[in-house]
mmCIF file of C-alpha atoms and ligand atoms in Angstrom:
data_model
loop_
_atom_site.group_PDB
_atom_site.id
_atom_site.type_symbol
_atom_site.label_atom_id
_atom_site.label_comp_id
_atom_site.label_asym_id
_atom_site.label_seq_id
_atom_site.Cartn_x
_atom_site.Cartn_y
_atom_site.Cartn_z
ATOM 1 C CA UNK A 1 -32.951 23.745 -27.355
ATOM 2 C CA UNK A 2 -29.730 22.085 -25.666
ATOM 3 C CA UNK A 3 -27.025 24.127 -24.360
ATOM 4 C CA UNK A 4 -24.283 24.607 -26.571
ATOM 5 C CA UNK A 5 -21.831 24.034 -24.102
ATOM 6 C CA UNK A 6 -23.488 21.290 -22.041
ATOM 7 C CA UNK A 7 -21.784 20.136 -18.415
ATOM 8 C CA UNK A 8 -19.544 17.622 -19.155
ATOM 9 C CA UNK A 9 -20.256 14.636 -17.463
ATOM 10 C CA UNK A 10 -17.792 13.349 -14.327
ATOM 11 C CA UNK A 11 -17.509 10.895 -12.106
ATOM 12 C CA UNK A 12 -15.645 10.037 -8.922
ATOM 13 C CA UNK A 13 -13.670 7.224 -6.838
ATOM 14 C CA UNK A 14 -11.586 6.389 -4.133
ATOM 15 C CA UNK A 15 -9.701 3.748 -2.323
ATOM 16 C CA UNK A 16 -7.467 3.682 0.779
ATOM 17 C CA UNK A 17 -3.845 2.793 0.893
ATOM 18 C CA UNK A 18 -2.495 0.094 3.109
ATOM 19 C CA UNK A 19 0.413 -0.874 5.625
ATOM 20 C CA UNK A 20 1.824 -4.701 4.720
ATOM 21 C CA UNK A 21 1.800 -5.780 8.598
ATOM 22 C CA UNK A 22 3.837 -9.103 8.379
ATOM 23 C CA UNK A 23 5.514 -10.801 5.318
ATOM 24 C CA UNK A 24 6.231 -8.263 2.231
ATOM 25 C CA UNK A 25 8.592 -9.401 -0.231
ATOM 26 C CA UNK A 26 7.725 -13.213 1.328
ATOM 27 C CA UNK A 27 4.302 -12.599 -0.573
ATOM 28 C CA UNK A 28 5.677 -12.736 -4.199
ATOM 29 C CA UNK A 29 7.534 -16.130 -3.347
ATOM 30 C CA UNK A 30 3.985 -17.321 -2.156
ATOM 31 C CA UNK A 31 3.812 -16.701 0.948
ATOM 32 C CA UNK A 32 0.852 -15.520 3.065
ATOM 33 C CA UNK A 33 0.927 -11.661 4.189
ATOM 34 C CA UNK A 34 -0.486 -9.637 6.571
ATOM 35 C CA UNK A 35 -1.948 -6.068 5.532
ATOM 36 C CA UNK A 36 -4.273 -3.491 7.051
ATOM 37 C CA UNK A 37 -6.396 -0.501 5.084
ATOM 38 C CA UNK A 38 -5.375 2.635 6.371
ATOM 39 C CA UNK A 39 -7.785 5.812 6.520
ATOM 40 C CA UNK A 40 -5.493 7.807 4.129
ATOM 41 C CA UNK A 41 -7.361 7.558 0.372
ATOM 42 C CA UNK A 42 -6.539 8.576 -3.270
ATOM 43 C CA UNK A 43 -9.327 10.217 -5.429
ATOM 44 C CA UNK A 44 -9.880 9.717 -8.619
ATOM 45 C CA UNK A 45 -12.514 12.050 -10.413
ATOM 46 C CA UNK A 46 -13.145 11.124 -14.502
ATOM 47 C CA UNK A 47 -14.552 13.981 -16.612
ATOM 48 C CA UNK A 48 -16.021 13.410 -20.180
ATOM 49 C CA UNK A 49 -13.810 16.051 -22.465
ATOM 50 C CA UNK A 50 -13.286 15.825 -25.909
ATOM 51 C CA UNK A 51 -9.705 14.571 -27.264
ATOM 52 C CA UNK A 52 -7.203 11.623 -25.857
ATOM 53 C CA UNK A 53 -7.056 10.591 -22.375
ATOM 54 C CA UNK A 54 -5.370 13.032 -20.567
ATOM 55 C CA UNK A 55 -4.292 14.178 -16.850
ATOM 56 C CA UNK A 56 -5.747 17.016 -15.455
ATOM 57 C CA UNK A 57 -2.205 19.204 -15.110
ATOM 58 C CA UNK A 58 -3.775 20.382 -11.889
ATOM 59 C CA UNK A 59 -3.411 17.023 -9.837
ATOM 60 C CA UNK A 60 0.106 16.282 -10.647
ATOM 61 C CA UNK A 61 1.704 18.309 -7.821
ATOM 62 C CA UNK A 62 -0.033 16.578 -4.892
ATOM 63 C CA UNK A 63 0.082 13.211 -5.912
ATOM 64 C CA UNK A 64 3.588 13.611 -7.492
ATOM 65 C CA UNK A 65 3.338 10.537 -9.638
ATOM 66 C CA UNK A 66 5.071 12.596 -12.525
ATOM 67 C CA UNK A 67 6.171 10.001 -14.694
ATOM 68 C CA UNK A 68 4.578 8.381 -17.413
ATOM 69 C CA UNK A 69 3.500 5.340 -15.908
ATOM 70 C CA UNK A 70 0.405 6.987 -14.034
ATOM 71 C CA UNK A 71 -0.627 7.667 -18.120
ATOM 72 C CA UNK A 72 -0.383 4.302 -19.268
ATOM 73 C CA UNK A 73 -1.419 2.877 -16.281
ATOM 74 C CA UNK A 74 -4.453 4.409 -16.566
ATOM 75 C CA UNK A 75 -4.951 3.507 -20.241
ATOM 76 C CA UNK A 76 -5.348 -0.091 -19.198
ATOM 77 C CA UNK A 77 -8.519 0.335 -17.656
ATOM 78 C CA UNK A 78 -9.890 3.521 -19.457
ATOM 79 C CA UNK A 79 -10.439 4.223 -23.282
ATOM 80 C CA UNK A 80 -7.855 6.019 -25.059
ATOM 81 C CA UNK A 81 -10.280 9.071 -26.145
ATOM 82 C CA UNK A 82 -12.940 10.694 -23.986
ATOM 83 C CA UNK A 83 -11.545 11.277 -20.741
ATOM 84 C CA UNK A 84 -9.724 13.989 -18.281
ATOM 85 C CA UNK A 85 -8.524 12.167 -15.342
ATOM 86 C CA UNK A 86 -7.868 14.006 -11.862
ATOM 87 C CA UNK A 87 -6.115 12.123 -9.179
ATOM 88 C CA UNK A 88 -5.620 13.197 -5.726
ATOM 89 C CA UNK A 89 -3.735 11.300 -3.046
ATOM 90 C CA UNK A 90 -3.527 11.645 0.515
ATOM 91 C CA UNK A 91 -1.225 9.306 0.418
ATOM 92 C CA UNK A 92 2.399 9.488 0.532
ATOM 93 C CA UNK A 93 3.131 8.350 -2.831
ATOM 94 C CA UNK A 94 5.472 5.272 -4.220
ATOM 95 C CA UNK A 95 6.542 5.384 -0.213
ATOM 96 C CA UNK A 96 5.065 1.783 0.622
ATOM 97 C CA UNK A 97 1.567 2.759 1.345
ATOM 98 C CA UNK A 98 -0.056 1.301 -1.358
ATOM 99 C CA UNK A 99 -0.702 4.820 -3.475
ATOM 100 C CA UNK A 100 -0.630 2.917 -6.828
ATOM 101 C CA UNK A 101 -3.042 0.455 -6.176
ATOM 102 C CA UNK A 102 -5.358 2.600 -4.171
ATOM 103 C CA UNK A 103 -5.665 5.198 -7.347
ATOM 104 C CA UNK A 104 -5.888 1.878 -9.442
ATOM 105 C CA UNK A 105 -8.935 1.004 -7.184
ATOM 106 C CA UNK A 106 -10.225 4.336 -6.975
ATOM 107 C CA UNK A 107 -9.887 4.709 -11.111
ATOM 108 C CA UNK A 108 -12.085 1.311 -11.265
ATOM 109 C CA UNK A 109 -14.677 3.042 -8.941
ATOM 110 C CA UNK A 110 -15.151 5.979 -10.205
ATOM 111 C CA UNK A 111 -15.433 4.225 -13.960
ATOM 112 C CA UNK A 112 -18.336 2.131 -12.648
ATOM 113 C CA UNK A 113 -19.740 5.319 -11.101
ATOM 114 C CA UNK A 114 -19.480 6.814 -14.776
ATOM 115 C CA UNK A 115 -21.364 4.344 -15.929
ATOM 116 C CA UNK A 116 -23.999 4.167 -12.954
ATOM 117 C CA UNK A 117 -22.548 0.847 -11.280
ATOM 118 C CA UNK A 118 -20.608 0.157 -8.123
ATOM 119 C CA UNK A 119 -17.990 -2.635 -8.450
ATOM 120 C CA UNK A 120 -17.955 -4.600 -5.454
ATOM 121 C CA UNK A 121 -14.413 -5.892 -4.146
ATOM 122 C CA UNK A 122 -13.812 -8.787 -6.069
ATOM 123 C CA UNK A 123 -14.445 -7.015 -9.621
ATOM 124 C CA UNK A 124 -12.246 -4.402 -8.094
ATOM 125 C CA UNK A 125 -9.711 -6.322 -7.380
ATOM 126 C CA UNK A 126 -9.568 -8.015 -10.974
ATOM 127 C CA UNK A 127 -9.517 -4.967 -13.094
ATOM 128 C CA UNK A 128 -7.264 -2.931 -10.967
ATOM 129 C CA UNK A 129 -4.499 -5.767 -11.941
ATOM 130 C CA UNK A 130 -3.627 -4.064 -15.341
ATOM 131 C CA UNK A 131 -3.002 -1.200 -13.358
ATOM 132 C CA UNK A 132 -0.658 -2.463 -10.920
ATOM 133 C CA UNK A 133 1.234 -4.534 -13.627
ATOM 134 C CA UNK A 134 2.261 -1.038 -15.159
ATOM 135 C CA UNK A 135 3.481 0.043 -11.421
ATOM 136 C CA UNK A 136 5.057 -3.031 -10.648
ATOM 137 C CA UNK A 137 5.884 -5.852 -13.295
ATOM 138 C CA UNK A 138 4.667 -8.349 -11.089
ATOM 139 C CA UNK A 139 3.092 -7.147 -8.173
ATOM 140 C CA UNK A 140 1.659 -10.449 -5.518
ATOM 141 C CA UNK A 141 -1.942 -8.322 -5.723
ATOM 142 C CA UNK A 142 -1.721 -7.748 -1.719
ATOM 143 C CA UNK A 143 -2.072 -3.735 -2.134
ATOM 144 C CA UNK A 144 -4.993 -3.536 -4.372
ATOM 145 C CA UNK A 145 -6.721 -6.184 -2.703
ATOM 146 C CA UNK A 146 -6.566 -4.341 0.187
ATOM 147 C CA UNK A 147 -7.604 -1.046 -1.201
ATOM 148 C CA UNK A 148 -10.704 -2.998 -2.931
ATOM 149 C CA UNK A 149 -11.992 -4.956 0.187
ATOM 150 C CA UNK A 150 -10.446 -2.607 3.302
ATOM 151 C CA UNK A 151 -9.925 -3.667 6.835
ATOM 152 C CA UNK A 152 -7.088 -6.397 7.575
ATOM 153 C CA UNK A 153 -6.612 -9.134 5.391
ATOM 154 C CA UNK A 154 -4.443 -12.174 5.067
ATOM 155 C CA UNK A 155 -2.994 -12.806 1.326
ATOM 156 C CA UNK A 156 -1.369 -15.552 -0.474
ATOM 157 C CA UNK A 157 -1.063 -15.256 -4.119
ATOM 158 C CA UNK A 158 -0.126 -18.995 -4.748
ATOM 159 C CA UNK A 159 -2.087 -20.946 -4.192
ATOM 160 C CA UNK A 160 -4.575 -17.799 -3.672
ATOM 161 C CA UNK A 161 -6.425 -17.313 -1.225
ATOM 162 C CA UNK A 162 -7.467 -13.696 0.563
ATOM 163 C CA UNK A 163 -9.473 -13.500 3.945
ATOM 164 C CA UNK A 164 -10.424 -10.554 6.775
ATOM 165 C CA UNK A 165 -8.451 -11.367 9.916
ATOM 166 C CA UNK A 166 -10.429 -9.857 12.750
ATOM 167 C CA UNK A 167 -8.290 -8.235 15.072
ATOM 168 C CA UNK A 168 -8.896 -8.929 18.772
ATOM 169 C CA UNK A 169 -7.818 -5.434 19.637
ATOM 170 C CA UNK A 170 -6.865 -1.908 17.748
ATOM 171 C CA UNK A 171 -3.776 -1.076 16.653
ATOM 172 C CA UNK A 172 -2.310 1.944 17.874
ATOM 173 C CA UNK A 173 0.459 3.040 14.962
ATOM 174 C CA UNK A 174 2.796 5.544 14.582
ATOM 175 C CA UNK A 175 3.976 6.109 10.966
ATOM 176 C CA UNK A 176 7.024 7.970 9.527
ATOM 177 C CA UNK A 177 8.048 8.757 6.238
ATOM 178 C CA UNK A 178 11.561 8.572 5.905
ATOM 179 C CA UNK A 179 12.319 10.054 2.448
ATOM 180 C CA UNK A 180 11.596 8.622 -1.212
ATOM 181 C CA UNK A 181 13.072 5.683 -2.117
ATOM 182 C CA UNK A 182 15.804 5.284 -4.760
ATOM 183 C CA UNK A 183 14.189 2.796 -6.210
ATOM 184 C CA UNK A 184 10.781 1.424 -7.243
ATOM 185 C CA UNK A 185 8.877 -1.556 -6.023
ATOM 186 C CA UNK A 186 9.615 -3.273 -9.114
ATOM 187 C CA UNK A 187 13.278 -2.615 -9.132
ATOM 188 C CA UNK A 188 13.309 -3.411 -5.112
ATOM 189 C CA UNK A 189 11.633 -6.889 -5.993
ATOM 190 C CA UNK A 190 14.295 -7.627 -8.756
ATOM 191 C CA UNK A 191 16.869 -6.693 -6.540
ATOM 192 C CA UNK A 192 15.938 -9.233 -3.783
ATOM 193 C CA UNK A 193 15.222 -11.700 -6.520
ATOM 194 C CA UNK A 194 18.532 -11.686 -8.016
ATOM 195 C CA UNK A 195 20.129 -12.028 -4.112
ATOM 196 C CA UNK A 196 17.581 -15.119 -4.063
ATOM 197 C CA UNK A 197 17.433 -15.072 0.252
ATOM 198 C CA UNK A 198 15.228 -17.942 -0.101
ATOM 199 C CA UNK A 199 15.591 -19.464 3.249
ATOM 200 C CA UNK A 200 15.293 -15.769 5.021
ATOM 201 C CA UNK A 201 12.145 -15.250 2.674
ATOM 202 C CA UNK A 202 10.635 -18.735 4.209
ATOM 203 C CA UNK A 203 11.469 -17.414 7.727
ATOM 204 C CA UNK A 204 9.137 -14.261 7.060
ATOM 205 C CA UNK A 205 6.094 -16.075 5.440
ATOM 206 C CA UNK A 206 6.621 -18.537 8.684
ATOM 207 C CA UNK A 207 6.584 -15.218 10.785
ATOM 208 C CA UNK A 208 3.392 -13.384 9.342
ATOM 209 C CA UNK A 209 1.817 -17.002 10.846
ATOM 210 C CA UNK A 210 2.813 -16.397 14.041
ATOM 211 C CA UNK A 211 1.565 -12.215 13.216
ATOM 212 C CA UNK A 212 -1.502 -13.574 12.104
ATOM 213 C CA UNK A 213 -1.863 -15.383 15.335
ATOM 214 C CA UNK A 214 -1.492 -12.895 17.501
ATOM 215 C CA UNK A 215 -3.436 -10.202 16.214
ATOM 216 C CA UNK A 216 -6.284 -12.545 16.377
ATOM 217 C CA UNK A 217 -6.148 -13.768 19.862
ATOM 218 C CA UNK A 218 -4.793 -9.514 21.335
ATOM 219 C CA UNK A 219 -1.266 -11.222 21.711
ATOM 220 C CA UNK A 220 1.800 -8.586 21.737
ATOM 221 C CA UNK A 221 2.973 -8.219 17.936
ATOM 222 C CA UNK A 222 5.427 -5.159 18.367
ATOM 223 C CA UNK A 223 8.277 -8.078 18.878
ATOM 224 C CA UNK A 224 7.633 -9.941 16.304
ATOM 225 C CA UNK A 225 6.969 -6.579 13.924
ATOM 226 C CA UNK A 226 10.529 -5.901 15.130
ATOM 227 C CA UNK A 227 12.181 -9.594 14.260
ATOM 228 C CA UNK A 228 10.061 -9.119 10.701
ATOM 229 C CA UNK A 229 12.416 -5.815 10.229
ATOM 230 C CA UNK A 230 15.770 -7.576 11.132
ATOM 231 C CA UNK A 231 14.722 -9.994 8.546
ATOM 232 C CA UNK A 232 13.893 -7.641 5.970
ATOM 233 C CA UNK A 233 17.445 -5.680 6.770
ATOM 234 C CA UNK A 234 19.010 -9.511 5.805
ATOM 235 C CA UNK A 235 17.316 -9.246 2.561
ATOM 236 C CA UNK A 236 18.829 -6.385 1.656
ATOM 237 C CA UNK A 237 15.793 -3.954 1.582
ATOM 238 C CA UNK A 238 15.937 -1.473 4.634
ATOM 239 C CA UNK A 239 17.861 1.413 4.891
ATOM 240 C CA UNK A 240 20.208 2.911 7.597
ATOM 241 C CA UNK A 241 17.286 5.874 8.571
ATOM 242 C CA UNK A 242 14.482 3.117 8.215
ATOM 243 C CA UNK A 243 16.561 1.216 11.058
ATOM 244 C CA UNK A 244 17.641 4.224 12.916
ATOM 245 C CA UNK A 245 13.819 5.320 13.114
ATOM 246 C CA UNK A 246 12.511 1.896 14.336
ATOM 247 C CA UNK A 247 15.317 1.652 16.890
ATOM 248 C CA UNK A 248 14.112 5.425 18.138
ATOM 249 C CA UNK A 249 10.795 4.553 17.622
ATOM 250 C CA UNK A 250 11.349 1.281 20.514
ATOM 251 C CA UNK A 251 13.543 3.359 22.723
ATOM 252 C CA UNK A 252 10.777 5.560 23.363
ATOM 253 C CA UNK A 253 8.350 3.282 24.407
ATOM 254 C CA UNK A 254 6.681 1.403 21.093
ATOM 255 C CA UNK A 255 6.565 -2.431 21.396
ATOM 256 C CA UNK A 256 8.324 -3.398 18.084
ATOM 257 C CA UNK A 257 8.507 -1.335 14.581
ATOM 258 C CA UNK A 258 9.459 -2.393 11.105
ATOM 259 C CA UNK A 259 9.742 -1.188 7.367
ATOM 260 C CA UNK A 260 6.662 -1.500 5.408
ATOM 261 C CA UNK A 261 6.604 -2.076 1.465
ATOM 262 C CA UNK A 262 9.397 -2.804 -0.570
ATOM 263 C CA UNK A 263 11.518 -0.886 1.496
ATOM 264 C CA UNK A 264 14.611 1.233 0.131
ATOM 265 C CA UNK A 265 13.559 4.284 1.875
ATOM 266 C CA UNK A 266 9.677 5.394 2.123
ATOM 267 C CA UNK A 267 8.004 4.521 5.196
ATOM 268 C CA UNK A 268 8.587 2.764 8.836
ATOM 269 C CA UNK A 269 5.421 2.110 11.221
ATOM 270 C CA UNK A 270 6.205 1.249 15.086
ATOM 271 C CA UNK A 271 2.895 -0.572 17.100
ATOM 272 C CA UNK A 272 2.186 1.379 21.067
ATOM 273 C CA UNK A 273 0.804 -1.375 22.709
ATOM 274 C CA UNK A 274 1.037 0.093 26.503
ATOM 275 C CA UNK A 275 1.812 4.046 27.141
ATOM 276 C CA UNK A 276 1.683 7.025 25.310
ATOM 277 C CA UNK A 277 1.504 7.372 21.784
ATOM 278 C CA UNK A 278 3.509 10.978 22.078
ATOM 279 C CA UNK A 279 6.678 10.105 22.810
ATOM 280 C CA UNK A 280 6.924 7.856 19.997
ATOM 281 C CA UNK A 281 5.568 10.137 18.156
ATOM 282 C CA UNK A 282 8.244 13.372 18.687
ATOM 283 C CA UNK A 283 11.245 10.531 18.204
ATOM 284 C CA UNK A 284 9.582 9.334 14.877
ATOM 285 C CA UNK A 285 9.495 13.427 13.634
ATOM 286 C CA UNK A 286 13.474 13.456 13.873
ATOM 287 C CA UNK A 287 13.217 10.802 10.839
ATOM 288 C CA UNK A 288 10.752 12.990 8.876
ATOM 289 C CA UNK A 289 6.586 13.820 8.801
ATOM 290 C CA UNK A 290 5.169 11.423 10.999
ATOM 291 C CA UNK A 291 1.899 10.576 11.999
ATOM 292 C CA UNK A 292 -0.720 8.278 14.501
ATOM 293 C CA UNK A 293 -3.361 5.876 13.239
ATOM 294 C CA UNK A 294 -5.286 3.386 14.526
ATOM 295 C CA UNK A 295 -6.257 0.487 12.714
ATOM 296 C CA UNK A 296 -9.973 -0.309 14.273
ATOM 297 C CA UNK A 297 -11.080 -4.163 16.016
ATOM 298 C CA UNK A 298 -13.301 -5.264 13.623
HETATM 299 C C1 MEV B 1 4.864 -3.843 -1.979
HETATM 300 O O1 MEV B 1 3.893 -3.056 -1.297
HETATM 301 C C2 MEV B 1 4.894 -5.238 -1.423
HETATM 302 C C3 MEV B 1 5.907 -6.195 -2.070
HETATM 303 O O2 MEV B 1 5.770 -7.433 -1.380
HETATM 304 C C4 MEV B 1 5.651 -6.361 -3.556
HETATM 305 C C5 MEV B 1 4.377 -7.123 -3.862
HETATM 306 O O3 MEV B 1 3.813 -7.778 -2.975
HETATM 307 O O4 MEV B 1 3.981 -7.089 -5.029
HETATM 308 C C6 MEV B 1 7.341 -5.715 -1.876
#
């Protein structure tokens, strides 16, 4: 006789987040870009409950994506009746890491994994769209396609065109989160829209080139990480503790540093590409919680 109260069913996914290396904003204006996976990940588990789609109440604190969006976002991809959905992010979130797109990612994988199938990248990357239309109005695509196909990639949206760049030698990062921004990525890309920059916006797709070049050959890139910044402070999108934590960040001892995202707050990165990583570290912690990664040769 079958249980009365039978397990419900659940599966799970995740995705990692991502650091835009050379040419954000650039990339919605067509533009190549420059992004790396990180080894930070959002989870996404799906149980089978009667009633509508809900959020498991539970997850809500970590991943502090309170608003409604995370809802309807997720209604995109999943059926309106059926489903509890749990989300947990490791991931600073809405800071410029990419946390929307990786739990869009992760929401597509663990949906397959419902239905005993494993999306590879590319269907990944097409039905986590929907997702990051919610987040974003009109996102270029760079951060979910680098949560569905990981390691570093170079993006254009127009004409498209995604590939891995293989780097010649790791990364050593330091990462700090300065505080959530004001505003969101949509209402960051509006902004620089309506200030139309055009010619500064040309100088940083011409710049993730030259980024693009010299991560494949083991070139330095912390200088030209730093000129990517000044150009993103011309555009209107850094802040005065995003540039106060890269300048601290170069003082003691990393080779360039820069915003990453849209900017307005979130989070700076500065590249260690002779020395100690420690130093760099303890001036980063003045801005707020800070961390090292490394972003592996492939
Ligand atoms: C956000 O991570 C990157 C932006 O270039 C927006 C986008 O590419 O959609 C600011």
């Amino acid at each position: 006789m079958p249980s009365p109260n039978p397990t419900p069913r659940s599966a799970s996914g995740s995705a990692p987040g991502k650091l835009i290396l050379a040419g954000e904003h650039a990339v919605v204006y067509g533009h190549r870009a420059i992004a790396a996976a990180v080894p930070l990940f959002a989870h996404v588990t799906l149980t089978e409950q009667p009633g509508p789609l809900c959020l498991d109440p539970l997850c809500l604190d970590p991943t502090r994506t309170t608003d409604d969006r995370l809802l309807t976002a997720l209604g995109t991809l999943l059926p309106a009746d059926g489903l509890c959905v749990s989300v947990r992010s490791e991931l600073p979130v809405g800071a410029g890491m990419g946390s929307s797109a990786a739990i869009a990612v992760a929401t597509v994988r663990a949906w397959g994994a419902l239905h005993g199938e494993s999306p590879g990248p590319d269907t990944c990357f097409e039905r986590a769209w929907a997702m990051e239309r919610v987040f974003h109005g009109n996102p270029s695509g760079v951060d979910h396609a680098v949560s569905a196909r990981g390691g570093v990639l170079r993006y254009r949206r127009d004409p498209f065109e995604v590939s891995t760049l293989r780097l010649a030698r790791p990364l050593r990062l330091v990462v700090v989160h300065t505080g959530p921004p004001a505003w969101t990525t949509a209402q960051m890309v509006a902004g620089v829209r309506d200030r139309a920059p055009w010619a500064t916006l040309d100088r940083i797709g011409a710049l993730a080139e030259r980024v693009d070049h010299a991560l494949s050959t083991g070139a330095a890139v912390g200088p030209l990480l730093s000129e990517n910044h000044a150009m993103l402070q011309e555009i209107g999108v850094s802040t005065h503790a995003l540039d106060e934590a890269c300048i601290s960040m170069c003082r003691a001892g990393a080779s360039g540093a820069k915003l990453a995202g849209a900017g307005g707050g979130g989070i700076a990165f500065a590249v260690v590409e002779a020395g100690e990583t420690a130093p760099v570290l303890d001036a980063a912690r003045r801005f707020g919680p800070a961390w090292e990664l490394t972003v592996a040769a492939a």
